């Protein structure tokens, strides 16, 4: 069983298309998408339609929830995505869940099993401790846990022998956050990220993959939509100073 894991696409259709093509070349049995697929100043409608046309398993991230719960205090990225989507795409988002027991051996979540806004393997800008990871896993006993949200590609073998994999972000290689304190997450590369996991010899193995794509075109689009901050992130993998 070989499974491709994608997450945190953020409307970056060019990155998603490059990753999807690489997945075809790799040869997998299934593809799972862990959410935060559309929010951002890029191509949310086109990205939604690309995803809806594929036989993948999709989760909702916190940004899918925020797009549906749009209010006056919502961020510009969610507001832009909501404005671009039609009722058809919004109805699709509403069917998605933030966590899923995909099989006896595989558990999927956007953040943690219990939260779509908490990272499983990261605490703000540092790696989570073993105790934090165990507490956030709760009673999930699956041999493989796939998580997203933090955009940090990482795999960890937990205290119970479980393999926990975050594939990183397909479409947003860096971001700034104010919670729980101001910090930045930066991969230092404009490339798209995803993972392939495989079960062989009764154990789960993981590959964290990096895929180049035409990031300049997406940076130009962000700039055209008035988001120079996103343009810098997409060009460099770093947050603008």
PDB file of N, CA and C in Angstrom, residues 7-107:
ATOM      1  N   UNK A   7      -1.206  18.415   1.484  1.00  0.00           N
ATOM      2  CA  UNK A   7      -1.861  19.272   2.471  1.00  0.00           C
ATOM      3  C   UNK A   7      -1.537  20.729   2.178  1.00  0.00           C
ATOM      4  N   UNK A   8      -2.370  21.615   2.699  1.00  0.00           N
ATOM      5  CA  UNK A   8      -2.086  23.055   2.709  1.00  0.00           C
ATOM      6  C   UNK A   8      -1.720  23.572   1.319  1.00  0.00           C
ATOM      7  N   UNK A   9      -2.651  23.372   0.386  1.00  0.00           N
ATOM      8  CA  UNK A   9      -2.454  23.805  -0.995  1.00  0.00           C
ATOM      9  C   UNK A   9      -2.646  25.313  -1.121  1.00  0.00           C
ATOM     10  N   UNK A  10      -3.592  25.861  -0.407  1.00  0.00           N
ATOM     11  CA  UNK A  10      -3.850  27.303  -0.343  1.00  0.00           C
ATOM     12  C   UNK A  10      -4.054  27.947  -1.715  1.00  0.00           C
ATOM     13  N   UNK A  11      -4.803  27.257  -2.570  1.00  0.00           N
ATOM     14  CA  UNK A  11      -5.167  27.835  -3.856  1.00  0.00           C
ATOM     15  C   UNK A  11      -4.052  27.929  -4.861  1.00  0.00           C
ATOM     16  N   UNK A  12      -2.934  27.301  -4.583  1.00  0.00           N
ATOM     17  CA  UNK A  12      -1.778  27.369  -5.478  1.00  0.00           C
ATOM     18  C   UNK A  12      -1.891  26.249  -6.513  1.00  0.00           C
ATOM     19  N   UNK A  13      -2.636  26.531  -7.575  1.00  0.00           N
ATOM     20  CA  UNK A  13      -2.936  25.505  -8.569  1.00  0.00           C
ATOM     21  C   UNK A  13      -1.689  25.017  -9.294  1.00  0.00           C
ATOM     22  N   UNK A  14      -0.759  25.903  -9.590  1.00  0.00           N
ATOM     23  CA  UNK A  14       0.457  25.485 -10.298  1.00  0.00           C
ATOM     24  C   UNK A  14       1.256  24.482  -9.476  1.00  0.00           C
ATOM     25  N   UNK A  15       1.374  24.734  -8.181  1.00  0.00           N
ATOM     26  CA  UNK A  15       2.080  23.790  -7.304  1.00  0.00           C
ATOM     27  C   UNK A  15       1.327  22.472  -7.221  1.00  0.00           C
ATOM     28  N   UNK A  16       0.005  22.544  -7.115  1.00  0.00           N
ATOM     29  CA  UNK A  16      -0.806  21.336  -7.034  1.00  0.00           C
ATOM     30  C   UNK A  16      -0.685  20.502  -8.305  1.00  0.00           C
ATOM     31  N   UNK A  17      -0.722  21.136  -9.459  1.00  0.00           N
ATOM     32  CA  UNK A  17      -0.597  20.395 -10.712  1.00  0.00           C
ATOM     33  C   UNK A  17       0.762  19.711 -10.810  1.00  0.00           C
ATOM     34  N   UNK A  18       1.819  20.378 -10.347  1.00  0.00           N
ATOM     35  CA  UNK A  18       3.147  19.769 -10.381  1.00  0.00           C
ATOM     36  C   UNK A  18       3.220  18.566  -9.450  1.00  0.00           C
ATOM     37  N   UNK A  19       2.635  18.692  -8.268  1.00  0.00           N
ATOM     38  CA  UNK A  19       2.619  17.581  -7.316  1.00  0.00           C
ATOM     39  C   UNK A  19       1.774  16.424  -7.853  1.00  0.00           C
ATOM     40  N   UNK A  20       0.614  16.737  -8.421  1.00  0.00           N
ATOM     41  CA  UNK A  20      -0.248  15.683  -8.964  1.00  0.00           C
ATOM     42  C   UNK A  20       0.458  14.913 -10.075  1.00  0.00           C
ATOM     43  N   UNK A  21       1.199  15.625 -10.928  1.00  0.00           N
ATOM     44  CA  UNK A  21       1.950  14.956 -11.993  1.00  0.00           C
ATOM     45  C   UNK A  21       3.048  14.079 -11.412  1.00  0.00           C
ATOM     46  N   UNK A  22       3.707  14.537 -10.358  1.00  0.00           N
ATOM     47  CA  UNK A  22       4.755  13.740  -9.730  1.00  0.00           C
ATOM     48  C   UNK A  22       4.168  12.500  -9.062  1.00  0.00           C
ATOM     49  N   UNK A  23       2.989  12.635  -8.480  1.00  0.00           N
ATOM     50  CA  UNK A  23       2.314  11.486  -7.871  1.00  0.00           C
ATOM     51  C   UNK A  23       2.035  10.410  -8.915  1.00  0.00           C
ATOM     52  N   UNK A  24       1.604  10.834 -10.104  1.00  0.00           N
ATOM     53  CA  UNK A  24       1.362   9.866 -11.177  1.00  0.00           C
ATOM     54  C   UNK A  24       2.647   9.127 -11.528  1.00  0.00           C
ATOM     55  N   UNK A  25       3.754   9.859 -11.612  1.00  0.00           N
ATOM     56  CA  UNK A  25       5.042   9.235 -11.936  1.00  0.00           C
ATOM     57  C   UNK A  25       5.492   8.265 -10.850  1.00  0.00           C
ATOM     58  N   UNK A  26       5.194   8.593  -9.607  1.00  0.00           N
ATOM     59  CA  UNK A  26       5.616   7.749  -8.486  1.00  0.00           C
ATOM     60  C   UNK A  26       4.826   6.447  -8.424  1.00  0.00           C
ATOM     61  N   UNK A  27       3.561   6.501  -8.803  1.00  0.00           N
ATOM     62  CA  UNK A  27       2.724   5.316  -8.722  1.00  0.00           C
ATOM     63  C   UNK A  27       2.270   5.061  -7.300  1.00  0.00           C
ATOM     64  N   UNK A  28       1.018   5.377  -6.996  1.00  0.00           N
ATOM     65  CA  UNK A  28       0.477   5.161  -5.648  1.00  0.00           C
ATOM     66  C   UNK A  28      -0.881   4.490  -5.762  1.00  0.00           C
ATOM     67  N   UNK A  29      -1.345   3.969  -4.633  1.00  0.00           N
ATOM     68  CA  UNK A  29      -2.653   3.323  -4.584  1.00  0.00           C
ATOM     69  C   UNK A  29      -3.765   4.294  -4.214  1.00  0.00           C
ATOM     70  N   UNK A  30      -3.418   5.386  -3.529  1.00  0.00           N
ATOM     71  CA  UNK A  30      -4.435   6.341  -3.094  1.00  0.00           C
ATOM     72  C   UNK A  30      -3.760   7.675  -2.795  1.00  0.00           C
ATOM     73  N   UNK A  31      -4.579   8.737  -2.836  1.00  0.00           N
ATOM     74  CA  UNK A  31      -4.109  10.075  -2.490  1.00  0.00           C
ATOM     75  C   UNK A  31      -5.048  10.644  -1.439  1.00  0.00           C
ATOM     76  N   UNK A  32      -4.471  11.229  -0.379  1.00  0.00           N
ATOM     77  CA  UNK A  32      -5.275  11.893   0.649  1.00  0.00           C
ATOM     78  C   UNK A  32      -4.831  13.345   0.751  1.00  0.00           C
ATOM     79  N   UNK A  33      -5.797  14.229   0.944  1.00  0.00           N
ATOM     80  CA  UNK A  33      -5.565  15.670   1.042  1.00  0.00           C
ATOM     81  C   UNK A  33      -6.056  16.131   2.409  1.00  0.00           C
ATOM     82  N   UNK A  34      -5.163  16.722   3.201  1.00  0.00           N
ATOM     83  CA  UNK A  34      -5.446  17.011   4.599  1.00  0.00           C
ATOM     84  C   UNK A  34      -6.025  18.396   4.856  1.00  0.00           C
ATOM     85  N   UNK A  35      -6.350  19.150   3.801  1.00  0.00           N
ATOM     86  CA  UNK A  35      -7.086  20.389   4.001  1.00  0.00           C
ATOM     87  C   UNK A  35      -6.271  21.659   3.908  1.00  0.00           C
ATOM     88  N   UNK A  36      -6.958  22.796   4.165  1.00  0.00           N
ATOM     89  CA  UNK A  36      -6.466  24.140   3.852  1.00  0.00           C
ATOM     90  C   UNK A  36      -6.115  24.216   2.367  1.00  0.00           C
ATOM     91  N   UNK A  37      -7.092  23.875   1.555  1.00  0.00           N
ATOM     92  CA  UNK A  37      -6.862  23.723   0.121  1.00  0.00           C
ATOM     93  C   UNK A  37      -7.013  25.013  -0.666  1.00  0.00           C
ATOM     94  N   UNK A  38      -7.802  25.976  -0.175  1.00  0.00           N
ATOM     95  CA  UNK A  38      -8.248  27.058  -1.047  1.00  0.00           C
ATOM     96  C   UNK A  38      -7.893  28.456  -0.575  1.00  0.00           C
ATOM     97  N   UNK A  39      -7.766  28.675   0.702  1.00  0.00           N
ATOM     98  CA  UNK A  39      -7.601  30.024   1.243  1.00  0.00           C
ATOM     99  C   UNK A  39      -6.306  30.674   0.753  1.00  0.00           C
ATOM    100  N   UNK A  40      -6.416  31.905   0.279  1.00  0.00           N
ATOM    101  CA  UNK A  40      -5.262  32.632  -0.233  1.00  0.00           C
ATOM    102  C   UNK A  40      -5.645  33.489  -1.415  1.00  0.00           C
ATOM    103  N   UNK A  41      -4.700  34.312  -1.909  1.00  0.00           N
ATOM    104  CA  UNK A  41      -5.001  35.261  -2.983  1.00  0.00           C
ATOM    105  C   UNK A  41      -4.705  34.728  -4.375  1.00  0.00           C
ATOM    106  N   UNK A  42      -4.759  33.411  -4.570  1.00  0.00           N
ATOM    107  CA  UNK A  42      -4.316  32.820  -5.834  1.00  0.00           C
ATOM    108  C   UNK A  42      -5.507  32.328  -6.655  1.00  0.00           C
ATOM    109  N   UNK A  43      -5.738  31.029  -6.729  1.00  0.00           N
ATOM    110  CA  UNK A  43      -6.760  30.464  -7.615  1.00  0.00           C
ATOM    111  C   UNK A  43      -7.655  29.491  -6.844  1.00  0.00           C
ATOM    112  N   UNK A  44      -8.442  29.987  -5.889  1.00  0.00           N
ATOM    113  CA  UNK A  44      -9.263  29.083  -5.077  1.00  0.00           C
ATOM    114  C   UNK A  44     -10.321  28.334  -5.881  1.00  0.00           C
ATOM    115  N   UNK A  45     -10.989  28.993  -6.802  1.00  0.00           N
ATOM    116  CA  UNK A  45     -12.038  28.333  -7.575  1.00  0.00           C
ATOM    117  C   UNK A  45     -11.462  27.232  -8.453  1.00  0.00           C
ATOM    118  N   UNK A  46     -10.412  27.549  -9.186  1.00  0.00           N
ATOM    119  CA  UNK A  46      -9.796  26.572 -10.078  1.00  0.00           C
ATOM    120  C   UNK A  46      -9.213  25.400  -9.291  1.00  0.00           C
ATOM    121  N   UNK A  47      -8.647  25.701  -8.122  1.00  0.00           N
ATOM    122  CA  UNK A  47      -8.099  24.640  -7.273  1.00  0.00           C
ATOM    123  C   UNK A  47      -9.206  23.736  -6.753  1.00  0.00           C
ATOM    124  N   UNK A  48     -10.312  24.316  -6.320  1.00  0.00           N
ATOM    125  CA  UNK A  48     -11.443  23.517  -5.851  1.00  0.00           C
ATOM    126  C   UNK A  48     -11.940  22.590  -6.949  1.00  0.00           C
ATOM    127  N   UNK A  49     -12.073  23.104  -8.148  1.00  0.00           N
ATOM    128  CA  UNK A  49     -12.579  22.284  -9.247  1.00  0.00           C
ATOM    129  C   UNK A  49     -11.594  21.180  -9.629  1.00  0.00           C
ATOM    130  N   UNK A  50     -10.303  21.477  -9.554  1.00  0.00           N
ATOM    131  CA  UNK A  50      -9.283  20.447  -9.799  1.00  0.00           C
ATOM    132  C   UNK A  50      -9.432  19.318  -8.780  1.00  0.00           C
ATOM    133  N   UNK A  51      -9.579  19.668  -7.516  1.00  0.00           N
ATOM    134  CA  UNK A  51      -9.668  18.663  -6.462  1.00  0.00           C
ATOM    135  C   UNK A  51     -10.975  17.879  -6.541  1.00  0.00           C
ATOM    136  N   UNK A  52     -12.060  18.558  -6.827  1.00  0.00           N
ATOM    137  CA  UNK A  52     -13.361  17.893  -6.885  1.00  0.00           C
ATOM    138  C   UNK A  52     -13.432  16.865  -8.014  1.00  0.00           C
ATOM    139  N   UNK A  53     -12.597  17.037  -9.023  1.00  0.00           N
ATOM    140  CA  UNK A  53     -12.604  16.124 -10.167  1.00  0.00           C
ATOM    141  C   UNK A  53     -11.754  14.883  -9.934  1.00  0.00           C
ATOM    142  N   UNK A  54     -11.090  14.774  -8.770  1.00  0.00           N
ATOM    143  CA  UNK A  54     -10.193  13.662  -8.510  1.00  0.00           C
ATOM    144  C   UNK A  54     -10.730  12.725  -7.439  1.00  0.00           C
ATOM    145  N   UNK A  55     -10.409  11.469  -7.619  1.00  0.00           N
ATOM    146  CA  UNK A  55     -10.853  10.433  -6.689  1.00  0.00           C
ATOM    147  C   UNK A  55      -9.879  10.349  -5.517  1.00  0.00           C
ATOM    148  N   UNK A  56      -9.769  11.452  -4.788  1.00  0.00           N
ATOM    149  CA  UNK A  56      -8.917  11.538  -3.619  1.00  0.00           C
ATOM    150  C   UNK A  56      -9.802  11.626  -2.376  1.00  0.00           C
ATOM    151  N   UNK A  57      -9.229  11.324  -1.231  1.00  0.00           N
ATOM    152  CA  UNK A  57      -9.894  11.598   0.043  1.00  0.00           C
ATOM    153  C   UNK A  57      -9.505  13.000   0.489  1.00  0.00           C
ATOM    154  N   UNK A  58     -10.498  13.818   0.814  1.00  0.00           N
ATOM    155  CA  UNK A  58     -10.250  15.215   1.194  1.00  0.00           C
ATOM    156  C   UNK A  58     -10.738  15.478   2.620  1.00  0.00           C
ATOM    157  N   UNK A  59      -9.937  16.218   3.367  1.00  0.00           N
ATOM    158  CA  UNK A  59     -10.345  16.736   4.668  1.00  0.00           C
ATOM    159  C   UNK A  59     -10.582  18.242   4.587  1.00  0.00           C
ATOM    160  N   UNK A  60     -11.268  18.760   5.589  1.00  0.00           N
ATOM    161  CA  UNK A  60     -11.378  20.209   5.784  1.00  0.00           C
ATOM    162  C   UNK A  60     -10.291  20.659   6.747  1.00  0.00           C
ATOM    163  N   UNK A  61      -9.601  21.733   6.399  1.00  0.00           N
ATOM    164  CA  UNK A  61      -8.701  22.379   7.339  1.00  0.00           C
ATOM    165  C   UNK A  61      -9.428  23.500   8.058  1.00  0.00           C
ATOM    166  N   UNK A  62      -8.724  24.168   8.950  1.00  0.00           N
ATOM    167  CA  UNK A  62      -9.352  25.307   9.632  1.00  0.00           C
ATOM    168  C   UNK A  62      -9.791  26.389   8.644  1.00  0.00           C
ATOM    169  N   UNK A  63      -9.069  26.526   7.528  1.00  0.00           N
ATOM    170  CA  UNK A  63      -9.455  27.571   6.579  1.00  0.00           C
ATOM    171  C   UNK A  63     -10.714  27.211   5.804  1.00  0.00           C
ATOM    172  N   UNK A  64     -10.993  25.913   5.564  1.00  0.00           N
ATOM    173  CA  UNK A  64     -12.284  25.555   4.986  1.00  0.00           C
ATOM    174  C   UNK A  64     -13.410  25.968   5.939  1.00  0.00           C
ATOM    175  N   UNK A  65     -13.234  25.680   7.204  1.00  0.00           N
ATOM    176  CA  UNK A  65     -14.227  26.100   8.201  1.00  0.00           C
ATOM    177  C   UNK A  65     -14.374  27.615   8.217  1.00  0.00           C
ATOM    178  N   UNK A  66     -13.254  28.322   8.158  1.00  0.00           N
ATOM    179  CA  UNK A  66     -13.296  29.777   8.208  1.00  0.00           C
ATOM    180  C   UNK A  66     -13.910  30.379   6.945  1.00  0.00           C
ATOM    181  N   UNK A  67     -13.699  29.750   5.804  1.00  0.00           N
ATOM    182  CA  UNK A  67     -14.347  30.214   4.572  1.00  0.00           C
ATOM    183  C   UNK A  67     -15.862  30.097   4.705  1.00  0.00           C
ATOM    184  N   UNK A  68     -16.336  28.999   5.278  1.00  0.00           N
ATOM    185  CA  UNK A  68     -17.775  28.802   5.441  1.00  0.00           C
ATOM    186  C   UNK A  68     -18.367  29.712   6.507  1.00  0.00           C
ATOM    187  N   UNK A  69     -17.565  30.037   7.530  1.00  0.00           N
ATOM    188  CA  UNK A  69     -18.051  30.854   8.641  1.00  0.00           C
ATOM    189  C   UNK A  69     -17.648  32.323   8.478  1.00  0.00           C
ATOM    190  N   UNK A  70     -17.543  32.788   7.261  1.00  0.00           N
ATOM    191  CA  UNK A  70     -17.034  34.132   6.979  1.00  0.00           C
ATOM    192  C   UNK A  70     -17.818  35.199   7.748  1.00  0.00           C
ATOM    193  N   UNK A  71     -17.078  36.161   8.311  1.00  0.00           N
ATOM    194  CA  UNK A  71     -17.692  37.269   9.044  1.00  0.00           C
ATOM    195  C   UNK A  71     -16.837  38.509   8.841  1.00  0.00           C
ATOM    196  N   UNK A  72     -17.231  39.629   9.439  1.00  0.00           N
ATOM    197  CA  UNK A  72     -16.550  40.901   9.194  1.00  0.00           C
ATOM    198  C   UNK A  72     -15.094  40.878   9.649  1.00  0.00           C
ATOM    199  N   UNK A  73     -14.765  40.047  10.623  1.00  0.00           N
ATOM    200  CA  UNK A  73     -13.394  39.971  11.108  1.00  0.00           C
ATOM    201  C   UNK A  73     -12.545  38.934  10.416  1.00  0.00           C
ATOM    202  N   UNK A  74     -13.084  38.285   9.403  1.00  0.00           N
ATOM    203  CA  UNK A  74     -12.318  37.242   8.710  1.00  0.00           C
ATOM    204  C   UNK A  74     -11.111  37.828   7.989  1.00  0.00           C
ATOM    205  N   UNK A  75     -10.077  37.021   7.847  1.00  0.00           N
ATOM    206  CA  UNK A  75      -8.871  37.455   7.163  1.00  0.00           C
ATOM    207  C   UNK A  75      -9.094  37.610   5.665  1.00  0.00           C
ATOM    208  N   UNK A  76      -8.187  38.366   5.036  1.00  0.00           N
ATOM    209  CA  UNK A  76      -8.320  38.652   3.609  1.00  0.00           C
ATOM    210  C   UNK A  76      -8.229  37.391   2.759  1.00  0.00           C
ATOM    211  N   UNK A  77      -7.409  36.427   3.163  1.00  0.00           N
ATOM    212  CA  UNK A  77      -7.235  35.200   2.374  1.00  0.00           C
ATOM    213  C   UNK A  77      -8.530  34.397   2.324  1.00  0.00           C
ATOM    214  N   UNK A  78      -9.207  34.250   3.463  1.00  0.00           N
ATOM    215  CA  UNK A  78     -10.472  33.525   3.495  1.00  0.00           C
ATOM    216  C   UNK A  78     -11.563  34.298   2.759  1.00  0.00           C
ATOM    217  N   UNK A  79     -11.582  35.609   2.936  1.00  0.00           N
ATOM    218  CA  UNK A  79     -12.598  36.428   2.272  1.00  0.00           C
ATOM    219  C   UNK A  79     -12.452  36.365   0.756  1.00  0.00           C
ATOM    220  N   UNK A  80     -11.209  36.412   0.267  1.00  0.00           N
ATOM    221  CA  UNK A  80     -10.992  36.326  -1.177  1.00  0.00           C
ATOM    222  C   UNK A  80     -11.457  34.976  -1.704  1.00  0.00           C
ATOM    223  N   UNK A  81     -11.095  33.910  -1.022  1.00  0.00           N
ATOM    224  CA  UNK A  81     -11.495  32.575  -1.471  1.00  0.00           C
ATOM    225  C   UNK A  81     -13.010  32.450  -1.498  1.00  0.00           C
ATOM    226  N   UNK A  82     -13.664  32.891  -0.440  1.00  0.00           N
ATOM    227  CA  UNK A  82     -15.126  32.799  -0.379  1.00  0.00           C
ATOM    228  C   UNK A  82     -15.769  33.549  -1.542  1.00  0.00           C
ATOM    229  N   UNK A  83     -15.243  34.718  -1.865  1.00  0.00           N
ATOM    230  CA  UNK A  83     -15.821  35.532  -2.935  1.00  0.00           C
ATOM    231  C   UNK A  83     -15.674  34.882  -4.300  1.00  0.00           C
ATOM    232  N   UNK A  84     -14.653  34.053  -4.472  1.00  0.00           N
ATOM    233  CA  UNK A  84     -14.406  33.417  -5.764  1.00  0.00           C
ATOM    234  C   UNK A  84     -15.218  32.151  -5.972  1.00  0.00           C
ATOM    235  N   UNK A  85     -15.632  31.508  -4.888  1.00  0.00           N
ATOM    236  CA  UNK A  85     -16.294  30.214  -4.985  1.00  0.00           C
ATOM    237  C   UNK A  85     -17.779  30.365  -5.279  1.00  0.00           C
ATOM    238  N   UNK A  86     -18.335  29.360  -5.946  1.00  0.00           N
ATOM    239  CA  UNK A  86     -19.773  29.321  -6.189  1.00  0.00           C
ATOM    240  C   UNK A  86     -20.436  28.439  -5.132  1.00  0.00           C
ATOM    241  N   UNK A  87     -21.754  28.376  -5.175  1.00  0.00           N
ATOM    242  CA  UNK A  87     -22.477  27.538  -4.223  1.00  0.00           C
ATOM    243  C   UNK A  87     -22.049  26.073  -4.326  1.00  0.00           C
ATOM    244  N   UNK A  88     -21.689  25.644  -5.519  1.00  0.00           N
ATOM    245  CA  UNK A  88     -21.283  24.244  -5.703  1.00  0.00           C
ATOM    246  C   UNK A  88     -20.026  23.926  -4.899  1.00  0.00           C
ATOM    247  N   UNK A  89     -19.017  24.780  -4.979  1.00  0.00           N
ATOM    248  CA  UNK A  89     -17.773  24.534  -4.246  1.00  0.00           C
ATOM    249  C   UNK A  89     -17.981  24.694  -2.739  1.00  0.00           C
ATOM    250  N   UNK A  90     -18.793  25.681  -2.338  1.00  0.00           N
ATOM    251  CA  UNK A  90     -19.065  25.859  -0.915  1.00  0.00           C
ATOM    252  C   UNK A  90     -19.801  24.649  -0.342  1.00  0.00           C
ATOM    253  N   UNK A  91     -20.722  24.089  -1.125  1.00  0.00           N
ATOM    254  CA  UNK A  91     -21.433  22.885  -0.668  1.00  0.00           C
ATOM    255  C   UNK A  91     -20.480  21.706  -0.531  1.00  0.00           C
ATOM    256  N   UNK A  92     -19.508  21.603  -1.440  1.00  0.00           N
ATOM    257  CA  UNK A  92     -18.501  20.533  -1.350  1.00  0.00           C
ATOM    258  C   UNK A  92     -17.676  20.688  -0.076  1.00  0.00           C
ATOM    259  N   UNK A  93     -17.219  21.906   0.201  1.00  0.00           N
ATOM    260  CA  UNK A  93     -16.438  22.149   1.414  1.00  0.00           C
ATOM    261  C   UNK A  93     -17.222  21.707   2.650  1.00  0.00           C
ATOM    262  N   UNK A  94     -18.513  21.996   2.661  1.00  0.00           N
ATOM    263  CA  UNK A  94     -19.339  21.695   3.831  1.00  0.00           C
ATOM    264  C   UNK A  94     -19.449  20.202   4.108  1.00  0.00           C
ATOM    265  N   UNK A  95     -19.145  19.365   3.136  1.00  0.00           N
ATOM    266  CA  UNK A  95     -19.211  17.911   3.344  1.00  0.00           C
ATOM    267  C   UNK A  95     -17.936  17.344   3.975  1.00  0.00           C
ATOM    268  N   UNK A  96     -16.870  18.141   4.044  1.00  0.00           N
ATOM    269  CA  UNK A  96     -15.565  17.625   4.460  1.00  0.00           C
ATOM    270  C   UNK A  96     -15.413  17.658   5.976  1.00  0.00           C
ATOM    271  N   UNK A  97     -14.658  16.693   6.503  1.00  0.00           N
ATOM    272  CA  UNK A  97     -14.415  16.588   7.933  1.00  0.00           C
ATOM    273  C   UNK A  97     -12.953  16.929   8.245  1.00  0.00           C
ATOM    274  N   UNK A  98     -12.667  17.404   9.464  1.00  0.00           N
ATOM    275  CA  UNK A  98     -11.285  17.743   9.823  1.00  0.00           C
ATOM    276  C   UNK A  98     -10.435  16.554  10.223  1.00  0.00           C
ATOM    277  N   UNK A  99     -11.060  15.406  10.479  1.00  0.00           N
ATOM    278  CA  UNK A  99     -10.321  14.197  10.879  1.00  0.00           C
ATOM    279  C   UNK A  99     -11.105  12.983  10.403  1.00  0.00           C
ATOM    280  N   UNK A 100     -10.378  11.884  10.141  1.00  0.00           N
ATOM    281  CA  UNK A 100     -11.018  10.701   9.572  1.00  0.00           C
ATOM    282  C   UNK A 100     -10.191   9.464   9.868  1.00  0.00           C
ATOM    283  N   UNK A 101     -10.852   8.427  10.362  1.00  0.00           N
ATOM    284  CA  UNK A 101     -10.233   7.100  10.458  1.00  0.00           C
ATOM    285  C   UNK A 101     -10.336   6.483   9.074  1.00  0.00           C
ATOM    286  N   UNK A 102      -9.271   6.593   8.292  1.00  0.00           N
ATOM    287  CA  UNK A 102      -9.301   6.209   6.875  1.00  0.00           C
ATOM    288  C   UNK A 102      -9.326   4.688   6.698  1.00  0.00           C
ATOM    289  N   UNK A 103      -8.635   4.004   7.581  1.00  0.00           N
ATOM    290  CA  UNK A 103      -8.639   2.538   7.627  1.00  0.00           C
ATOM    291  C   UNK A 103      -8.231   2.127   9.031  1.00  0.00           C
ATOM    292  N   UNK A 104      -8.200   0.833   9.285  1.00  0.00           N
ATOM    293  CA  UNK A 104      -7.773   0.375  10.608  1.00  0.00           C
ATOM    294  C   UNK A 104      -6.367   0.862  10.945  1.00  0.00           C
ATOM    295  N   UNK A 105      -5.537   1.004   9.929  1.00  0.00           N
ATOM    296  CA  UNK A 105      -4.127   1.337  10.125  1.00  0.00           C
ATOM    297  C   UNK A 105      -3.812   2.816   9.931  1.00  0.00           C
ATOM    298  N   UNK A 106      -4.733   3.590   9.352  1.00  0.00           N
ATOM    299  CA  UNK A 106      -4.425   4.963   8.933  1.00  0.00           C
ATOM    300  C   UNK A 106      -5.446   5.945   9.492  1.00  0.00           C
ATOM    301  N   UNK A 107      -4.940   6.960  10.194  1.00  0.00           N
ATOM    302  CA  UNK A 107      -5.784   8.048  10.706  1.00  0.00           C
ATOM    303  C   UNK A 107      -5.322   9.351  10.081  1.00  0.00           C
TER     304      UNK A 107
END
